[in-house]
CSV table of C-alpha atoms and ligand atoms in Angstrom, one decimal:
chain,number,residue,atom,x,y,z
Y,160,MET,CA,-12.7,-4.8,35.9
Y,161,MET,CA,-11.9,-7.9,33.9
Y,162,ARG,CA,-11.1,-7.3,30.2
Y,163,GLY,CA,-10.8,-10.2,27.9
Y,164,ARG,CA,-10.6,-10.6,24.2
Y,165,PHE,CA,-11.0,-12.9,21.2
Y,166,ALA,CA,-8.4,-12.2,18.5
Y,167,PRO,CA,-9.0,-14.3,15.4
Y,168,THR,CA,-6.8,-14.2,12.3
Y,169,PRO,CA,-9.1,-14.0,9.3
Y,170,SER,CA,-7.3,-16.6,7.2
Y,171,GLY,CA,-10.1,-19.2,7.1
Y,172,LEU,CA,-13.7,-19.8,8.0
Y,173,MET,CA,-14.4,-20.1,11.7
Y,174,HIS,CA,-14.6,-23.7,12.8
Y,175,LEU,CA,-15.7,-25.4,16.0
Y,176,GLY,CA,-12.3,-25.1,17.6
Y,177,ASN,CA,-12.1,-21.3,17.2
Y,178,ALA,CA,-15.8,-21.1,18.2
Y,179,ARG,CA,-15.0,-23.0,21.4
Y,180,THR,CA,-12.1,-20.7,22.3
Y,181,ALA,CA,-14.3,-17.7,21.6
Y,182,LEU,CA,-17.1,-19.1,23.7
Y,183,LEU,CA,-14.9,-19.8,26.7
Y,184,ALA,CA,-13.2,-16.4,26.5
Y,185,TRP,CA,-16.6,-14.7,26.3
Y,186,LEU,CA,-18.0,-16.8,29.2
Y,187,GLN,CA,-15.1,-16.0,31.5
Y,188,VAL,CA,-15.5,-12.3,30.9
Y,189,ARG,CA,-19.3,-12.3,31.1
Y,190,ARG,CA,-19.3,-14.3,34.3
Y,191,ALA,CA,-17.0,-11.7,35.9
Y,192,GLY,CA,-19.2,-8.8,34.6
Y,193,GLY,CA,-16.2,-7.6,32.6
Y,194,GLN,CA,-15.7,-6.2,29.1
Y,195,PHE,CA,-15.1,-8.3,26.0
Y,196,VAL,CA,-13.0,-7.1,23.1
Y,197,LEU,CA,-12.9,-8.4,19.6
Y,198,ARG,CA,-9.7,-7.8,17.6
Y,199,ILE,CA,-9.0,-8.8,14.1
Y,200,GLU,CA,-5.4,-10.0,13.7
Y,201,ASP,CA,-4.7,-9.4,10.0
Y,202,ILE,CA,-1.1,-8.0,10.0
Y,203,ASP,CA,0.0,-10.8,7.8
Y,204,LYS,CA,-1.9,-9.2,4.9
Y,205,PRO,CA,-1.5,-11.8,2.2
Y,206,ARG,CA,-3.3,-14.5,4.3
Y,207,ALA,CA,-5.9,-12.3,5.9
Y,208,ARG,CA,-9.1,-11.7,4.0
Y,209,PRO,CA,-11.5,-8.9,4.8
Y,210,ASP,CA,-14.5,-10.9,3.8
Y,211,LEU,CA,-13.5,-13.6,6.2
Y,212,ALA,CA,-13.3,-11.1,9.0
Y,213,ALA,CA,-16.9,-10.1,8.3
Y,214,GLN,CA,-17.9,-13.7,8.3
Y,215,ILE,CA,-16.3,-14.3,11.7
Y,216,LEU,CA,-18.1,-11.4,13.2
Y,217,ASP,CA,-21.4,-12.7,11.8
Y,218,ASP,CA,-20.7,-16.3,13.0
Y,219,LEU,CA,-19.9,-15.1,16.5
Y,220,ARG,CA,-23.1,-13.1,16.7
Y,221,TRP,CA,-25.0,-16.1,15.4
Y,222,LEU,CA,-23.5,-18.2,18.3
Y,223,GLY,CA,-24.8,-15.6,20.8
Y,224,ILE,CA,-21.4,-14.1,21.5
Y,225,ASP,CA,-21.3,-10.3,21.7
Y,226,TRP,CA,-18.6,-7.7,22.4
Y,227,ASP,CA,-18.3,-4.3,23.9
Y,228,GLU,CA,-15.5,-3.1,21.7
Y,229,GLY,CA,-14.5,-4.3,18.2
Y,230,PRO,CA,-13.9,-3.3,14.6
Y,231,ASP,CA,-17.6,-2.8,13.9
Y,232,VAL,CA,-18.7,-1.1,17.2
Y,233,GLY,CA,-15.5,0.9,17.9
Y,234,GLY,CA,-14.4,1.7,21.5
Y,235,PRO,CA,-11.8,3.7,23.4
Y,236,TYR,CA,-8.8,1.6,22.4
Y,237,GLY,CA,-9.4,1.3,18.7
Y,238,PRO,CA,-8.9,0.7,15.9
Y,239,TYR,CA,-9.6,-3.0,16.5
Y,240,THR,CA,-8.0,-4.3,13.4
Y,241,GLN,CA,-4.2,-4.9,13.5
Y,242,SER,CA,-3.5,-3.7,10.0
Y,243,GLU,CA,-4.6,-0.3,11.2
Y,244,ARG,CA,-2.3,-0.2,14.2
Y,245,ALA,CA,1.1,-0.1,12.6
Y,246,ASP,CA,2.1,3.1,14.4
Y,247,LEU,CA,1.6,1.5,17.8
Y,248,TYR,CA,3.8,-1.5,16.9
Y,249,ARG,CA,6.5,0.9,15.5
Y,250,GLU,CA,6.4,2.8,18.8
Y,251,ALA,CA,6.8,-0.4,20.8
Y,252,LEU,CA,9.6,-1.5,18.5
Y,253,GLY,CA,11.4,1.8,19.0
Y,254,ARG,CA,11.3,1.3,22.8
Y,255,LEU,CA,12.6,-2.2,22.6
Y,256,GLU,CA,15.4,-1.1,20.3
Y,257,ALA,CA,16.3,1.9,22.5
Y,258,ALA,CA,16.5,-0.4,25.6
Y,259,GLY,CA,18.9,-2.7,23.8
Y,260,TRP,CA,16.6,-5.8,23.5
Y,261,LEU,CA,16.9,-6.3,19.8
Y,262,TYR,CA,19.6,-7.3,17.3
Y,263,PRO,CA,19.7,-7.5,13.5
Y,264,CYS,CA,19.7,-11.0,12.1
Y,265,TYR,CA,20.9,-11.7,8.6
Y,266,CYS,CA,20.1,-15.4,8.6
Y,267,SER,CA,18.1,-17.0,5.7
Y,268,ARG,CA,14.6,-15.8,5.2
Y,269,SER,CA,12.8,-19.1,4.7
Y,270,GLU,CA,12.4,-19.8,8.4
Y,271,LEU,CA,11.3,-16.2,9.0
Y,272,MET,CA,8.3,-16.5,6.8
Y,273,ALA,CA,6.2,-18.3,9.4
Y,274,ILE,CA,6.6,-15.6,12.0
Y,275,ALA,CA,3.8,-13.2,11.3
Y,276,SER,CA,1.5,-16.0,10.2
Y,277,ALA,CA,-1.2,-17.2,12.6
Y,278,PRO,CA,1.0,-19.0,15.0
Y,279,HIS,CA,0.7,-22.8,15.5
Y,280,GLY,CA,3.0,-23.1,18.4
Y,281,LEU,CA,6.8,-22.9,18.4
Y,282,GLY,CA,7.0,-26.4,17.1
Y,283,ALA,CA,5.9,-25.2,13.8
Y,284,GLU,CA,8.9,-22.9,13.6
Y,285,GLY,CA,11.4,-25.7,13.4
Y,286,PRO,CA,14.5,-25.8,15.6
Y,287,ALA,CA,15.1,-23.0,18.0
Y,288,TYR,CA,17.2,-20.2,16.6
Y,289,PRO,CA,20.8,-20.8,17.8
Y,290,GLY,CA,21.7,-17.1,18.2
Y,291,THR,CA,24.1,-16.9,15.3
Y,292,CYS,CA,23.7,-13.2,14.7
Y,293,ARG,CA,23.4,-12.3,18.4
Y,294,HIS,CA,27.2,-12.3,18.8
Y,295,LEU,CA,28.3,-10.8,15.5
Y,296,THR,CA,31.0,-8.2,16.0
Y,297,ALA,CA,30.3,-4.6,15.0
Y,298,GLU,CA,32.6,-5.1,12.1
Y,299,HIS,CA,30.7,-8.2,10.9
Y,300,ARG,CA,27.4,-6.4,11.2
Y,301,THR,CA,28.6,-3.5,9.1
Y,302,ARG,CA,29.9,-5.9,6.5
Y,303,ARG,CA,26.6,-7.8,6.4
Y,304,ALA,CA,24.6,-4.6,6.3
Y,305,ALA,CA,26.7,-3.4,3.4
Y,306,ARG,CA,25.6,-6.3,1.3
Y,307,GLY,CA,22.2,-4.6,1.1
Y,308,LYS,CA,20.0,-7.4,2.4
Y,309,ALA,CA,17.6,-6.1,5.1
Y,310,PRO,CA,17.9,-7.9,8.4
Y,311,SER,CA,15.1,-9.1,10.6
Y,312,LEU,CA,15.2,-8.0,14.2
Y,313,ARG,CA,15.3,-10.6,17.0
Y,314,PHE,CA,14.6,-10.2,20.7
Y,315,ALA,CA,17.6,-11.3,22.8
Y,316,LEU,CA,16.2,-13.7,25.4
Y,317,PRO,CA,17.4,-12.9,28.9
Y,318,ASP,CA,19.2,-15.8,30.7
Y,319,GLU,CA,16.3,-16.6,33.1
Y,320,PRO,CA,13.4,-19.0,33.3
Y,321,VAL,CA,9.9,-17.7,32.7
Y,322,SER,CA,7.1,-18.9,35.0
Y,323,PHE,CA,3.4,-18.2,35.1
Y,324,ALA,CA,0.2,-19.7,36.5
Y,325,ASP,CA,-2.0,-20.8,33.6
Y,326,GLY,CA,-5.7,-20.6,34.5
Y,327,VAL,CA,-6.4,-24.0,32.8
Y,328,ALA,CA,-3.0,-25.6,32.3
Y,329,GLY,CA,-1.7,-24.8,35.8
Y,330,PRO,CA,1.8,-23.7,36.8
Y,331,GLN,CA,4.2,-23.4,33.9
Y,332,THR,CA,8.0,-22.9,33.8
Y,333,PHE,CA,10.0,-22.5,30.7
Y,334,PRO,CA,13.8,-22.8,30.9
Y,335,PRO,CA,16.1,-19.9,30.0
Y,336,GLY,CA,16.3,-19.4,26.3
Y,337,ALA,CA,13.3,-21.6,25.5
Y,338,GLY,CA,12.5,-21.4,21.8
Y,339,GLY,CA,15.5,-19.2,21.0
Y,340,ASP,CA,15.7,-15.5,20.3
Y,341,PHE,CA,12.6,-14.8,18.3
Y,342,VAL,CA,11.9,-12.4,15.4
Y,343,VAL,CA,9.9,-9.3,16.2
Y,344,VAL,CA,10.2,-7.7,12.8
Y,345,ARG,CA,10.7,-9.7,9.6
Y,346,ALA,CA,13.2,-8.7,7.0
Y,347,ASP,CA,10.3,-7.5,4.9
Y,348,GLY,CA,9.3,-5.1,7.7
Y,349,ILE,CA,6.2,-7.0,8.9
Y,350,VAL,CA,5.9,-7.0,12.6
Y,351,GLY,CA,5.7,-10.4,14.1
Y,352,TYR,CA,2.7,-11.9,16.0
Y,353,GLN,CA,4.4,-11.8,19.4
Y,354,LEU,CA,5.0,-8.1,19.4
Y,355,ALA,CA,1.7,-7.1,17.8
Y,356,VAL,CA,-0.3,-9.1,20.3
Y,357,VAL,CA,1.6,-7.8,23.3
Y,358,ALA,CA,1.3,-4.2,22.1
Y,359,ASP,CA,-2.4,-4.6,21.5
Y,360,ASP,CA,-3.2,-6.5,24.7
Y,361,ALA,CA,-1.5,-3.8,26.7
Y,362,ALA,CA,-3.0,-0.9,24.8
Y,363,MET,CA,-6.5,-2.5,25.0
Y,364,GLN,CA,-6.0,-3.0,28.8
Y,365,ILE,CA,-6.6,-6.7,28.6
Y,366,THR,CA,-6.4,-8.3,32.0
Y,367,ASP,CA,-7.2,-11.9,31.0
Y,368,VAL,CA,-6.1,-13.7,27.9
Y,369,LEU,CA,-7.9,-17.0,27.2
Y,370,ARG,CA,-6.9,-18.7,23.9
Y,371,GLY,CA,-5.9,-22.0,22.3
Y,372,TRP,CA,-3.4,-24.4,23.7
Y,373,ASP,CA,-1.2,-23.9,20.6
Y,374,LEU,CA,-0.2,-20.5,22.0
Y,375,LEU,CA,0.9,-21.8,25.4
Y,376,ASP,CA,4.6,-21.8,24.4
Y,377,SER,CA,4.3,-18.3,22.9
Y,378,THR,CA,3.3,-17.0,26.3
Y,379,PRO,CA,6.9,-16.9,27.8
Y,380,ARG,CA,7.9,-14.8,24.9
Y,381,GLN,CA,5.0,-12.5,25.4
Y,382,ILE,CA,5.7,-12.2,29.1
Y,383,LEU,CA,9.3,-11.2,28.3
Y,384,LEU,CA,8.0,-8.5,25.9
Y,385,PHE,CA,5.5,-7.1,28.4
Y,386,ARG,CA,8.3,-6.9,31.0
Y,387,ALA,CA,10.8,-5.4,28.5
Y,388,LEU,CA,8.2,-2.7,27.6
Y,389,GLY,CA,7.4,-2.1,31.3
Y,390,LEU,CA,3.8,-3.2,30.8
Y,391,PRO,CA,1.6,-5.1,33.2
Y,392,VAL,CA,1.4,-8.8,32.3
Y,393,PRO,CA,-2.1,-10.2,32.0
Y,394,ARG,CA,-3.4,-13.5,33.3
Y,395,PHE,CA,-3.3,-16.4,30.8
Y,396,ALA,CA,-5.5,-19.4,30.3
Y,397,HIS,CA,-4.9,-21.9,27.4
Y,398,VAL,CA,-7.8,-24.2,26.5
Y,399,PRO,CA,-7.3,-27.6,24.8
Y,400,LEU,CA,-7.7,-27.8,21.0
Y,401,LEU,CA,-10.2,-29.7,19.1
Y,402,PHE,CA,-9.1,-32.5,16.8
Y,403,GLY,CA,-10.7,-33.8,13.7
Y,404,PRO,CA,-11.7,-37.5,13.1
Y,405,ASP,CA,-8.3,-37.9,11.3
Y,406,GLY,CA,-6.5,-37.0,14.5
Y,407,GLN,CA,-5.3,-33.7,13.1
Y,408,ARG,CA,-5.9,-30.4,14.8
Y,409,LEU,CA,-9.2,-28.9,13.6
Y,410,SER,CA,-8.6,-26.5,10.7
Y,411,LYS,CA,-10.2,-25.3,7.6
Y,412,ARG,CA,-9.4,-28.6,6.0
Y,413,HIS,CA,-12.3,-30.0,8.1
Y,414,GLY,CA,-15.0,-28.4,6.0
Y,415,SER,CA,-18.0,-29.8,7.9
Y,416,ALA,CA,-16.6,-28.4,11.2
Y,417,THR,CA,-17.0,-24.8,10.1
Y,418,ILE,CA,-19.8,-22.7,11.6
Y,419,ALA,CA,-20.7,-21.7,8.1
Y,420,ALA,CA,-21.4,-25.4,7.2
Y,421,MET,CA,-23.5,-25.9,10.3
Y,422,ARG,CA,-25.5,-22.8,9.6
Y,423,ALA,CA,-26.0,-23.8,6.0
Y,424,ALA,CA,-27.2,-27.2,7.2
Y,425,GLY,CA,-29.9,-25.5,9.2
Y,426,MET,CA,-28.4,-26.4,12.6
Y,427,PRO,CA,-29.6,-24.0,15.3
Y,428,PRO,CA,-26.9,-22.1,17.3
Y,429,GLU,CA,-28.1,-23.6,20.6
Y,430,ARG,CA,-27.1,-27.0,19.3
Y,431,VAL,CA,-23.6,-26.0,18.4
Y,432,VAL,CA,-23.2,-24.1,21.7
Y,433,GLY,CA,-24.5,-27.1,23.6
Y,434,HIS,CA,-22.1,-29.4,21.9
Y,435,LEU,CA,-19.2,-27.1,22.6
Y,436,ALA,CA,-20.1,-26.7,26.2
Y,437,HIS,CA,-20.3,-30.4,26.6
Y,438,LEU,CA,-17.0,-31.0,24.9
Y,439,SER,CA,-15.4,-28.4,27.2
Y,440,GLY,CA,-16.7,-30.2,30.4
Y,441,LEU,CA,-19.2,-27.4,31.2
Y,442,THR,CA,-22.3,-29.5,30.9
Y,443,ASP,CA,-23.1,-33.2,31.5
Y,444,ARG,CA,-25.0,-33.7,28.3
Y,445,PRO,CA,-24.7,-32.1,24.9
Y,446,GLU,CA,-28.1,-30.6,25.1
Y,447,PRO,CA,-29.0,-27.4,23.2
Y,448,VAL,CA,-28.3,-24.3,25.2
Y,449,ARG,CA,-28.0,-20.6,24.5
Y,450,ALA,CA,-24.6,-19.1,25.2
Y,451,ALA,CA,-26.2,-16.6,27.6
Y,452,ASP,CA,-27.6,-19.4,29.7
Y,453,LEU,CA,-24.1,-20.7,30.4
Y,454,VAL,CA,-22.8,-17.5,31.9
Y,455,ALA,CA,-24.2,-17.9,35.5
Y,456,GLY,CA,-22.8,-21.4,36.0
Y,457,PHE,CA,-19.5,-20.8,34.2
Y,458,ASP,CA,-16.4,-22.0,36.1
Y,459,LEU,CA,-13.0,-22.0,34.3
Y,460,GLY,CA,-11.9,-24.7,36.7
Y,461,ARG,CA,-14.3,-27.1,35.1
Y,462,VAL,CA,-12.8,-26.8,31.6
Y,463,THR,CA,-11.4,-30.2,30.7
Y,464,LEU,CA,-7.7,-30.6,29.9
Y,465,GLU,CA,-8.4,-33.5,27.5
Y,466,PRO,CA,-8.2,-32.4,23.8
Y,467,ALA,CA,-11.5,-33.4,22.3
Y,468,THR,CA,-12.3,-35.0,19.0
Y,469,TYR,CA,-14.9,-33.6,16.8
Y,470,ARG,CA,-16.8,-36.0,14.6
Y,471,SER,CA,-18.8,-34.5,11.8
Y,472,PRO,CA,-22.6,-34.6,12.2
Y,473,ARG,CA,-22.7,-37.1,9.4
Y,474,ASP,CA,-20.2,-39.5,11.0
Y,475,GLY,CA,-21.1,-39.3,14.6
Y,476,GLN,CA,-24.2,-37.2,15.1
Y,477,ASP,CA,-22.0,-35.5,17.7
Y,478,VAL,CA,-23.3,-32.0,17.2
Y,479,THR,CA,-26.9,-33.2,17.5
Y,480,GLY,CA,-26.0,-34.9,20.7
Y,481,ALA,CA,-28.0,-38.0,19.5
Y,482,ASP,CA,-25.1,-40.4,19.3
Y,483,ARG,CA,-22.6,-39.8,22.1
Y,484,ASP,CA,-21.0,-42.9,23.6
Y,485,HIS,CA,-21.4,-41.9,27.2
I,7,LIG,N1,-4.7,-14.5,16.1
I,7,LIG,C1,-4.3,-15.7,16.8
I,7,LIG,C2,-4.9,-16.8,16.1
I,7,LIG,O1,-6.0,-16.7,15.5
I,7,LIG,C3,-4.7,-15.7,18.3
I,7,LIG,C4,-3.8,-14.7,19.0
I,7,LIG,C5,-4.1,-14.8,20.5
I,7,LIG,O2,-5.2,-15.1,21.0
I,7,LIG,O3,-3.2,-14.4,21.2
I,7,LIG,O4,-4.5,-17.9,16.2
């Protein structure tokens, strides 16, 4: 049985880019007659907002996307909100530590701040960690620990390449050590995204992860974590991102691209879904369509690799489909 998920971080309103990822993940699962899980990724508490999580659920439903398990409907692998799953992460952490995968890192905090935030690809982290603390002598470690500053914990990458077949991007190989040893727990005790996601996907029996392209380079890290924990590795598919008219990755800065703005403007959900399906290469024309009507014909192989540009309805009438240039 295929089990997929959509795992939004409630740090902003849902925009067309998130909606497209959700739609594709949902279509893949519904086409296969599988089960769809909704998980709220709010471990980074300062940025996560409960009201936004509720809004995301509401926007998804409005789009015609439903789920078999989630924070509101429950299910056998709950809770479905990361901030309520700390025990699971601690348990995974204990196992990694016992197996010798982790080491304390005393390096400066500033670069660690990004780690539990909604990830935007490894590029956003800056240069790869050079492994400074990996080779500290026991004596050095004791001396650093005695200074009282809590360390973060890093995963020591094994000296081997990581390969996987991406359902959209095709075969991927990352060289040994790609991205550097990564943080699994920050100095302030917050578990990093990589570990939380792996612990959750395994515990929720996820077989197929479909998500945004920005997470493609997180995947080798997650595969290594699955392996280190002795857990089955799911299949992965990374779908292209949507870009705004300014050439930037779609984000909450693009106010008119939010589902909330489209709803407020009176746009019917079929129009939004039709637009997303067309942008994704699923339909020849951006005609209005219900999400449910896309299930039967869905083929992951048809999803375009081209990152698409969203033009606001005002600029380009894109969402209405009235002003496409082809
Ligand atoms: N929570 C992540 C985000 O909103 C997605 C995590 C995932 O799909 O693995 O960017």
